[in-house]
XYZ file of C-alpha atoms in Angstrom:
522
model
C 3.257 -33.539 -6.154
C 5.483 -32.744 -3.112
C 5.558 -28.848 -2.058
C 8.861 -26.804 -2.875
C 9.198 -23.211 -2.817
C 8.961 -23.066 -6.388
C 5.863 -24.969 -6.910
C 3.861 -22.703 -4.033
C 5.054 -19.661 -5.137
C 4.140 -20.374 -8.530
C 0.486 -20.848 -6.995
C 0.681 -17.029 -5.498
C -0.784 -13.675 -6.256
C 0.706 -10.870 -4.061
C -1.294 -7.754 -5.472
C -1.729 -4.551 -4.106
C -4.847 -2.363 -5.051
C -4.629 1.509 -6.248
C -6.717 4.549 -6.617
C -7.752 7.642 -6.080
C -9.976 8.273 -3.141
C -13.616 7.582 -3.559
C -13.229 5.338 -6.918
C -14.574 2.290 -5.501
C -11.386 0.925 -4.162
C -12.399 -0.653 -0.777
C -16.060 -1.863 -2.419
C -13.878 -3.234 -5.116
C -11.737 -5.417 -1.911
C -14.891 -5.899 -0.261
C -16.407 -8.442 -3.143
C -13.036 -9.715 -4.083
C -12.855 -11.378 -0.583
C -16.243 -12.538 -0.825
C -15.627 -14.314 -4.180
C -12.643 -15.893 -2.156
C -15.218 -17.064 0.661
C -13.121 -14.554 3.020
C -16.606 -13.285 4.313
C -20.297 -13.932 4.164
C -21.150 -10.676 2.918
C -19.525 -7.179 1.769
C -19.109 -4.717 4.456
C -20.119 -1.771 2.277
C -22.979 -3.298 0.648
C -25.087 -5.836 3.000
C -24.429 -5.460 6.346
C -25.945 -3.385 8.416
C -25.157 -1.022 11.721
C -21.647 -1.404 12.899
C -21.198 -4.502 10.079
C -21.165 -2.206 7.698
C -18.166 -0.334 7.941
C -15.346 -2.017 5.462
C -13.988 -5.357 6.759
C -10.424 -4.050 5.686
C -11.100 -0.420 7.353
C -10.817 -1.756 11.221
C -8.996 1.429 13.219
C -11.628 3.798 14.803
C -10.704 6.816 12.679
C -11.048 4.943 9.351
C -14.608 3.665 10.677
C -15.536 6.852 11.586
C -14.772 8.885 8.404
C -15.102 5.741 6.192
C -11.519 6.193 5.064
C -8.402 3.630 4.510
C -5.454 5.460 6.129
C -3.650 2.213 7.227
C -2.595 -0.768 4.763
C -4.789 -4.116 5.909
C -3.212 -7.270 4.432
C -5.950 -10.096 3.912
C -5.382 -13.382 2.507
C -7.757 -15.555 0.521
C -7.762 -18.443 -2.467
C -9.606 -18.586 -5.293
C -9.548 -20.208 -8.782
C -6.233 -22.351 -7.426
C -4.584 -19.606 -6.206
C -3.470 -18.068 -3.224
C -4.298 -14.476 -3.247
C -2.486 -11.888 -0.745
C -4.245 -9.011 -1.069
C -2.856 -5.057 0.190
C -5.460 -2.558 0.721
C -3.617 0.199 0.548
C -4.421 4.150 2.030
C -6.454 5.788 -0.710
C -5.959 9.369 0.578
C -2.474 11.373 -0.805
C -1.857 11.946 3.341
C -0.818 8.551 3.211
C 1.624 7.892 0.135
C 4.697 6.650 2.309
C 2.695 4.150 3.764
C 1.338 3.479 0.375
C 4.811 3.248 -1.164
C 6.520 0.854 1.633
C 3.216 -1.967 1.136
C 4.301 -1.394 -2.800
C 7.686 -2.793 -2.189
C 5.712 -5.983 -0.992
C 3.547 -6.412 -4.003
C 4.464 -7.817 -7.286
C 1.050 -6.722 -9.335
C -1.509 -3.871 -9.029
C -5.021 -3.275 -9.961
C -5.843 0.259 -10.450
C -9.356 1.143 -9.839
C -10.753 4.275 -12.331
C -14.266 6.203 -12.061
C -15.480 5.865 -15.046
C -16.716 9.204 -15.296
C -13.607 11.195 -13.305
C -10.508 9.033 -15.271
C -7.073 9.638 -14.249
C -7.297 11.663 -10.783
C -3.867 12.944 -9.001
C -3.639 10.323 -6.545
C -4.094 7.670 -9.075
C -1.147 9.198 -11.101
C 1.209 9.666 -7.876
C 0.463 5.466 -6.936
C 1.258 4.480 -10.886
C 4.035 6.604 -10.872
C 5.177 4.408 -7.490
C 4.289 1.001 -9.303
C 6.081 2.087 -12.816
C 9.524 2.896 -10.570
C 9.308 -0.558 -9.683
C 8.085 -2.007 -12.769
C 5.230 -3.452 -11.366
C 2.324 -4.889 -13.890
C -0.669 -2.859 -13.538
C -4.336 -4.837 -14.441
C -7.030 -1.949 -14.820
C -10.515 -2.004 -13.227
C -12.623 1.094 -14.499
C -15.660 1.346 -12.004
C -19.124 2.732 -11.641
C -20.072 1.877 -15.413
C -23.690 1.755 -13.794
C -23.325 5.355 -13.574
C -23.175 8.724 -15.783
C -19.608 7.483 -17.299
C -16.970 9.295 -19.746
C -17.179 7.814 -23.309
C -15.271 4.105 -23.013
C -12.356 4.800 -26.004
C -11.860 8.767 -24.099
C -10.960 6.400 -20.834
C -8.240 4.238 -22.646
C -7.209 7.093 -24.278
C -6.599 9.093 -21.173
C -4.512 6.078 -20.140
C -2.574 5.278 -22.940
C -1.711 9.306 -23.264
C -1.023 10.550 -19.152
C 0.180 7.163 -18.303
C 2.190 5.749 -21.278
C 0.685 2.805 -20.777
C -0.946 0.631 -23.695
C -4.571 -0.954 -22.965
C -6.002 -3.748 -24.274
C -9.475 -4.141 -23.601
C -10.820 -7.443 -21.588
C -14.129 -6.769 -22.009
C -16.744 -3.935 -23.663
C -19.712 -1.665 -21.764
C -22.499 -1.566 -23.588
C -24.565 1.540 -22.642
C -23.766 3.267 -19.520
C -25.352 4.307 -15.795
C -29.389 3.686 -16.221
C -28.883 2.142 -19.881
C -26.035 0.243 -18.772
C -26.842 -3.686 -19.377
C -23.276 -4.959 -19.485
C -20.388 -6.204 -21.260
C -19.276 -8.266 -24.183
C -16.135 -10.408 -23.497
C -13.169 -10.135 -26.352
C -11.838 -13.350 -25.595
C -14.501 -15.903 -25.109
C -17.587 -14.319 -27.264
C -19.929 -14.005 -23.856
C -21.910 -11.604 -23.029
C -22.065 -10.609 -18.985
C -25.799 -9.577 -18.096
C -25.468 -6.440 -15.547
C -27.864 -7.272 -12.478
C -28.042 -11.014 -13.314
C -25.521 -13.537 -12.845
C -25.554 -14.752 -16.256
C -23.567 -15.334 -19.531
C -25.140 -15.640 -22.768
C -24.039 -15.930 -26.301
C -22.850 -13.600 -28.877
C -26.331 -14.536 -31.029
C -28.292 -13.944 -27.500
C -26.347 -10.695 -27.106
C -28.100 -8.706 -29.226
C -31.525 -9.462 -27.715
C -29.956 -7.873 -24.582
C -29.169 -4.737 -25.687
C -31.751 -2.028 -26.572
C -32.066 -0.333 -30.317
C -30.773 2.978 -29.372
C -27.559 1.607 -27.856
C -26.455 -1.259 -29.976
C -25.324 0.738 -32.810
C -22.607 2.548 -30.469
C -22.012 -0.330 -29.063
C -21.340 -2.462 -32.291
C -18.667 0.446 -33.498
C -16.836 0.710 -30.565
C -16.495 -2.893 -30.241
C -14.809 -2.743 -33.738
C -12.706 0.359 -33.032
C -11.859 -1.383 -30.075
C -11.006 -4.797 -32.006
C -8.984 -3.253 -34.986
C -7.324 -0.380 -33.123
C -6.363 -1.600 -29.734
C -3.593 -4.364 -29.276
C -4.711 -7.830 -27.618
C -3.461 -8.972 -24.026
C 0.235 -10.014 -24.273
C 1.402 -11.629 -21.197
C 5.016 -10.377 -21.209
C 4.156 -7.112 -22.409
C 1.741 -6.640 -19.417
C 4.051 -8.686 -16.653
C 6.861 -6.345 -18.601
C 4.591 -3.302 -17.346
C 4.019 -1.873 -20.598
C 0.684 -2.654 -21.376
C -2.769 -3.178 -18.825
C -5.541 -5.198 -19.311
C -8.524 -3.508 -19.320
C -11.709 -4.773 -17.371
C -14.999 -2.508 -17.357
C -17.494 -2.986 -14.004
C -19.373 -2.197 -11.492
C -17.696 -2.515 -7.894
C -20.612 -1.988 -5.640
C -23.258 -4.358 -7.961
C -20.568 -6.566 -7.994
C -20.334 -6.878 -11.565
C -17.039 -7.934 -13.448
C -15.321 -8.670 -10.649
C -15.081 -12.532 -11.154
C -13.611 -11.754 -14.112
C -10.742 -9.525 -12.720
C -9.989 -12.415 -10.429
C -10.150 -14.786 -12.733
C -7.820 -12.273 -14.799
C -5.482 -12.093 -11.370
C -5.234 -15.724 -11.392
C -4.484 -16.603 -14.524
C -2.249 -13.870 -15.735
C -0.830 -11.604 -12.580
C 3.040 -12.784 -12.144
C 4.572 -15.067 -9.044
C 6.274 -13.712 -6.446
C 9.612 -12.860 -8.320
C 13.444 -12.099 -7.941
C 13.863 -9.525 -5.115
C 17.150 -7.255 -5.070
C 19.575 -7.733 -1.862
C 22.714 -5.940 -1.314
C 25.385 -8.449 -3.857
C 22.887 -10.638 -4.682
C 19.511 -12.175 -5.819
C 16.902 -13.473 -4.215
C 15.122 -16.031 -6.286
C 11.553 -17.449 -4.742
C 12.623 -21.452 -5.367
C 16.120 -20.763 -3.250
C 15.991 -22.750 -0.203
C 17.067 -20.406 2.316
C 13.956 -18.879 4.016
C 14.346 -14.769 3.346
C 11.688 -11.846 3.345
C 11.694 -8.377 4.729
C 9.433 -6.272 6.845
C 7.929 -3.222 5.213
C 5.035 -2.585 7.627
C 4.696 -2.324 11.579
C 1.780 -2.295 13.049
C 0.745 -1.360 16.592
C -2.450 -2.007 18.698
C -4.170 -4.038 16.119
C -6.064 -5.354 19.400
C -6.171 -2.398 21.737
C -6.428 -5.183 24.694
C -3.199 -6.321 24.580
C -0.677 -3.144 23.650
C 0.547 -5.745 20.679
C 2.865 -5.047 17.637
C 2.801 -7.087 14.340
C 5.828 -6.682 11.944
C 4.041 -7.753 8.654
C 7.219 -10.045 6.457
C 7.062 -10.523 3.272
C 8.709 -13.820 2.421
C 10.803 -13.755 -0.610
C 12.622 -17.655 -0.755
C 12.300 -20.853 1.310
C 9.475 -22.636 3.111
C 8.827 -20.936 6.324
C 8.167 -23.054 9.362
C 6.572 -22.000 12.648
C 8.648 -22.559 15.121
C 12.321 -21.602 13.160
C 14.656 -18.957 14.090
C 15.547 -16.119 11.651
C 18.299 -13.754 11.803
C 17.955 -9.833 12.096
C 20.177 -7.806 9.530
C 22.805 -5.855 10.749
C 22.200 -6.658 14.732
C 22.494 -10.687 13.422
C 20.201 -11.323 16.368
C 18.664 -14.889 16.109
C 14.671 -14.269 16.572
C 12.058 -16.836 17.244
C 9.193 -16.999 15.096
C 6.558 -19.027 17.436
C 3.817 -17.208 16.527
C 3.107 -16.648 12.623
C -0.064 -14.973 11.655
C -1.859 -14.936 8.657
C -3.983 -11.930 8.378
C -7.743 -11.476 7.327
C -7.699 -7.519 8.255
C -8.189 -7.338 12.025
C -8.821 -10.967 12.102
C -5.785 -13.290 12.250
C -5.301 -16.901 11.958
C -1.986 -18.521 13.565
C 0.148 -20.501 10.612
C 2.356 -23.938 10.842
C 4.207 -22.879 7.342
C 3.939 -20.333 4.288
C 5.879 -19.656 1.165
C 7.252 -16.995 -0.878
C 4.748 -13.971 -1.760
C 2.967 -14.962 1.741
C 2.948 -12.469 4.409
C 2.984 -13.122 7.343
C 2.618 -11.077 11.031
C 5.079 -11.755 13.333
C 4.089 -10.562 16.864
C 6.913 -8.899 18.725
C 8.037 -5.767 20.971
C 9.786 -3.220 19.557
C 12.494 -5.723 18.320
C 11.847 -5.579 14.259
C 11.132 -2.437 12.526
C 10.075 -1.516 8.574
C 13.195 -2.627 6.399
C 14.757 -4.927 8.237
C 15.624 -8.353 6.876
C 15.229 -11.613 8.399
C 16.934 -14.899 7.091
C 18.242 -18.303 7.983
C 21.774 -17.183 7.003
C 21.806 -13.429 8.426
C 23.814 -12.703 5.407
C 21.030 -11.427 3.368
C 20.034 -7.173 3.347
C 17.099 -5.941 0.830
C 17.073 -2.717 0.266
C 14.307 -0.201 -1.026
C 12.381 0.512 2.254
C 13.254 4.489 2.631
C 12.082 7.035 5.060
C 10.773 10.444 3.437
C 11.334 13.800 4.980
C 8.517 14.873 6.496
C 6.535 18.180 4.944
C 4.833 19.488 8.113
C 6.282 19.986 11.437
C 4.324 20.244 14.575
C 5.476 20.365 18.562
C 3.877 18.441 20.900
C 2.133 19.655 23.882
C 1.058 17.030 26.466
C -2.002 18.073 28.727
C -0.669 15.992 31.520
C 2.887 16.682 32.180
C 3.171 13.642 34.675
C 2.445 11.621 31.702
C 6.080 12.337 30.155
C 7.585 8.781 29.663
C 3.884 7.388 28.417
C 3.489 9.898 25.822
C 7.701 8.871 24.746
C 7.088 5.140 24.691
C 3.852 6.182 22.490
C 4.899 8.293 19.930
C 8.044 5.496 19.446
C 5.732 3.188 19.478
C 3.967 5.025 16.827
C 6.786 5.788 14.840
C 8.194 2.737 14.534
C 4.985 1.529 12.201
C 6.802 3.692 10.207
C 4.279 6.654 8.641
C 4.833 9.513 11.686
C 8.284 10.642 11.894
C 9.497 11.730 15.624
C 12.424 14.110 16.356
C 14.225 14.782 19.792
C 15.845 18.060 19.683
C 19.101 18.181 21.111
C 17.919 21.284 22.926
C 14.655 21.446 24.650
C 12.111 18.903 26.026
C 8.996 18.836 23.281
C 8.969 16.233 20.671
C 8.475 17.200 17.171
C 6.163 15.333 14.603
C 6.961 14.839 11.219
C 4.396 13.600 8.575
C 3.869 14.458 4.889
C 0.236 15.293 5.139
C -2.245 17.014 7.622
C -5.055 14.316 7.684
C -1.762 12.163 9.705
C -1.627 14.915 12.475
C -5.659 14.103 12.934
C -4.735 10.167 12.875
C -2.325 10.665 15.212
C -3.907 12.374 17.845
C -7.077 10.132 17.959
C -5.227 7.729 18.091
C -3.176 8.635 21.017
C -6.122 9.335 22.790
C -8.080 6.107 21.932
C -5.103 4.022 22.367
C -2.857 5.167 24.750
C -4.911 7.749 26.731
C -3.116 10.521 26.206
C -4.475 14.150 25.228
C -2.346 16.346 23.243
C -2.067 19.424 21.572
C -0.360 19.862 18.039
C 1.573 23.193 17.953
C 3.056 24.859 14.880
C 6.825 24.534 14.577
C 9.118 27.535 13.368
C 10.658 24.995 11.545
C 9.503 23.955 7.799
C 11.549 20.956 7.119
C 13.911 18.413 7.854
C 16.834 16.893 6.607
C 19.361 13.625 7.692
C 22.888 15.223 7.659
C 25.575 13.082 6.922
C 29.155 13.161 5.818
C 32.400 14.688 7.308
C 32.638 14.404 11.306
C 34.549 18.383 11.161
C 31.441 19.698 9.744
C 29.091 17.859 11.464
C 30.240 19.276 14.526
C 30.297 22.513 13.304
C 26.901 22.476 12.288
C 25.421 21.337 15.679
C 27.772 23.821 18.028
C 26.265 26.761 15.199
C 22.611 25.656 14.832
C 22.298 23.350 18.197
C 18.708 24.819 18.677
C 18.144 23.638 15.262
C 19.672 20.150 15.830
C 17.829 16.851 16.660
C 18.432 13.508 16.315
C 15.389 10.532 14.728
C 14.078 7.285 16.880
C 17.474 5.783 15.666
C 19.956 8.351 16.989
C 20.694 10.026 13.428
C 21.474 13.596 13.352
C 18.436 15.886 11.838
C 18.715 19.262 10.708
C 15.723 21.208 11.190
C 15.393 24.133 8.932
C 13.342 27.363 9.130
C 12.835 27.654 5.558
C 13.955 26.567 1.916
C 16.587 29.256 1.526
C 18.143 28.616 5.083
C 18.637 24.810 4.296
C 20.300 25.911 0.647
C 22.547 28.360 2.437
C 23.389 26.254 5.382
C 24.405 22.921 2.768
C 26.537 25.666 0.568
C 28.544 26.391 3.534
C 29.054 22.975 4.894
C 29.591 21.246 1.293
C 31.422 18.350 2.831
C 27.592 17.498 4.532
C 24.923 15.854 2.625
C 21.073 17.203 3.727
C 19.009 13.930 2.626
C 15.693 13.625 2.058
C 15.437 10.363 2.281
C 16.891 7.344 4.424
C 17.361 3.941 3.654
C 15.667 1.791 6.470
C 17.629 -1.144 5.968
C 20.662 1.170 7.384
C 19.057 1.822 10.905
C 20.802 -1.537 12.300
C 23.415 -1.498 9.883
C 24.951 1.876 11.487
């Protein structure tokens, strides 16, 4: 059978994985890969010494505070499909990040501790994935442990979340009883700490006196009051399937894959300004919603991670920039396992690729054959914490410049220029980011500085009528300052001062967001 853009992206599985911090999530990615022969053994369970820090977690912070606070991309087959898998930032510091690599994915599992439930950050990601309907598959982890009563978890679901659950498979017993769990669909029984299915009949044998009778209830609760998987109710992101598990003993999670494979959607449709992308048209389109600097510190490098969204992509082929229409040479396509990269001759819709370059692409833009295609949905968020920056080495000016827009350009630390004045001034939306940023401008780029507090308290795009504009910066010019791309910024000292300031000037609009895909469009 000859290879179209239909037929491979039929075979792919672009998923993105959500929780709160500490429920298992980068365990959970850890024995996924290894099911998909991406590595010999799981970082967080096997290795030892400096192996054993998270194959996805490669950036010194993360290694040092065993935290994800950058989205790793890794790509790996199993069951006849092609997987691409985004580990996304677990901790809240990170949700723009978090919320640009959801634009790229076109499933989710959501990882739950069984005995916490819903936590906050879990709720802020689904809220992410339900604005753009994205099907959600359910992993609820650490069964081996203390755990919350099976039917309280669904319930929790179906009430905070809206979201209907239907059951994959049943616990039986819990942490030090727990001996594993009874499949709906195919009568099996999963052994927990064996790699073995048995029987229905066998079943019973398995599980101890003073569990079975719970067991045997809640399997027919389960059975009479909770609906069965529906594909297009789930891929319609109204209902999740429901797998129970045990990340770190590696139990259940061949049969979320196998779940993945069979039943997560295709890459499908994406939305571009007038039109419709569809993954079988011929013309090769995708869009970059991650940049990523000094992935290896030797070489000062940049990866713009593209989603593809149509067409069979070629090494070799020139693609178009939106808005700038600037033809750009893609010699050097990478396919990603974490750090690790691997250079690619073609890929297909729902791959992503890394495209090594210098400053040239940035998150949101689109590239295509045509140069007539923008996607849209790749915003910036206004920052909620404001610091100056002091550099200990005033010679070192023009590096620490070319460093923080390098770093801002990867899209999660917003930079400001004011138009009066000579310090920079950092935007992020959480405080663990100011700690990110300045290890990493020390272990990267050398550079030690000093994080000051702002007077101001937030920030806003202004846009609108020229008049006003210019009234605005010849009244508040100290208060004026313009992003990476040139845009004007309004800097605010507090929440009343911005209110009073935008009923003055009502022909201005104080955003809080900006579309990306308008920074070459402008």
């Amino acid at each position: 059978m000859s290879q179209t853009p239909a037929s491979e992206a039929a075979k792919r599985r672009t998923f993105a994985i959500i929780s709160h911090p500490d429920a298992g999530k980068t365990t959970l990615t850890e024995h996924l890969l290894l099911l998909g022969g991406a590595i010999r053994a799981a970082g967080a369970v096997k290795a030892r010494g400096e192996a054993r820090r998270a194959k996805s977690d490669w950036m010194k912070i993360e290694q040092e505070r065993g935290i994800s606070v950058t989205s790793a991309v890794m790509t790996f087959e199993y069951g006849g499909a092609v997987f691409n898998l985004l580990d996304t930032p677990g901790h809240e510091d990170f949700s723009e990040d978090t919320y640009r690599t959801l634009t790229a994915a076109d499933s989710a599992v959501m990882v739950i501790d069984a005995a916490k439930g819903i936590e906050a950050q879990t709720r802020k990601l689904f809220e992410v994935c339900r604005l753009r309907d994205i099907p959600i598959m359910t992993f609820i982890n650490k069964m081996d442990r203390e755990a919350r009563d099976p039917l309280e978890l669904l319930d929790e679901i179906a009430d905070q979340l809206q979201l209907e659950c239907a059951p994959v498979n049943w616990p039986a017993g819990m942490g030090l009883n727990f001996k594993g769990t009874y499949d709906f669909y195919s009568d099996d029984f999963s052994v927990f700490g064996k790699d073995e299915r048995v029987g229905a009949n066998a079943m019973l044998a398995m599980i101890p006196d003073d569990i079975r009778p719970k067991f045997e209830e809640e399997v027919e609760l389960a059975r009479a009051g909770l609906p069965r998987f529906d594909a297009g109710t789930y891929h319609e992101g109204h209902l999740t399937p429901v797998y129970f598990g045990s990340a770190l003993k590696n139990f259940g999670v061949k049969d979320l894959i196998k779940g993945l494979a069979e039943n997560a959607p295709p890459p499908r449709a994406q939305t571009a300004k007038g039109k419709e992308i569809q993954p079988g048209d011929s013309e090769v389109t995708g869009f970059v919603f991650k940049v990523q600097a000094n992935m290896d510190p030797n070489h000062r490098d940049r990866v713009a991670f593209l989603r593809l969204c149509s067409g069979k992509f070629r090494r070799g082929m020139k693609l178009k920039q939106s808005g700038t229409g600037k033809a750009i040479g893609i010699h050097n396509p990478i396919l990603f396992f974490a750090q690790e990269r691997e250079t690619v001759d073609e890929a297909w819709p729902g791959d992503i690729i890394g495209i090594p370059n210098h400053g040239v692409l940035r998150v949101g833009d689109t590239l295509s054959e045509s140069g007539d295609v923008l996607f849209t949905g790749i915003p910036n968020f206004a920052p909620e914490i404001l610091r100056r920056v002091r550099l200990g080495d005033p010679m070192k000016q023009k590096h620490l410049t070319r460093a923080l827009e390098s770093l801002a350009e990867e899209g999660v630390t917003q930079v400001f220029k004011p138009m009066l004045g000579a310090q920079w001034i950092i935007g992020v939306v959480g405080q663990l980011q100011l700690e990110v940023l300045k290890s990493r401008l020390a272990a990267e780029y050398d550079l030690d500085v000093d994080l000051e507090a702002s007077p101001y308290d937030t920030a806003r795009w202004v846009t609108g009528d020229e008049a006003e504009l210019e009234k605005l910066i010849a009244t508040y010019r100290n208060q004026m300052a313009t992003d990476r791309d040139g845009a004007p910024v309004f800097l605010a000292k507090s929440a009343w001062e911005l209110g009073y300031v935008s009923e003055k000037l009502t022909k201005l609009k104080f955003a809080k967001t900006r579309e990306r895909s308008e920074v070459h469009a402008e």
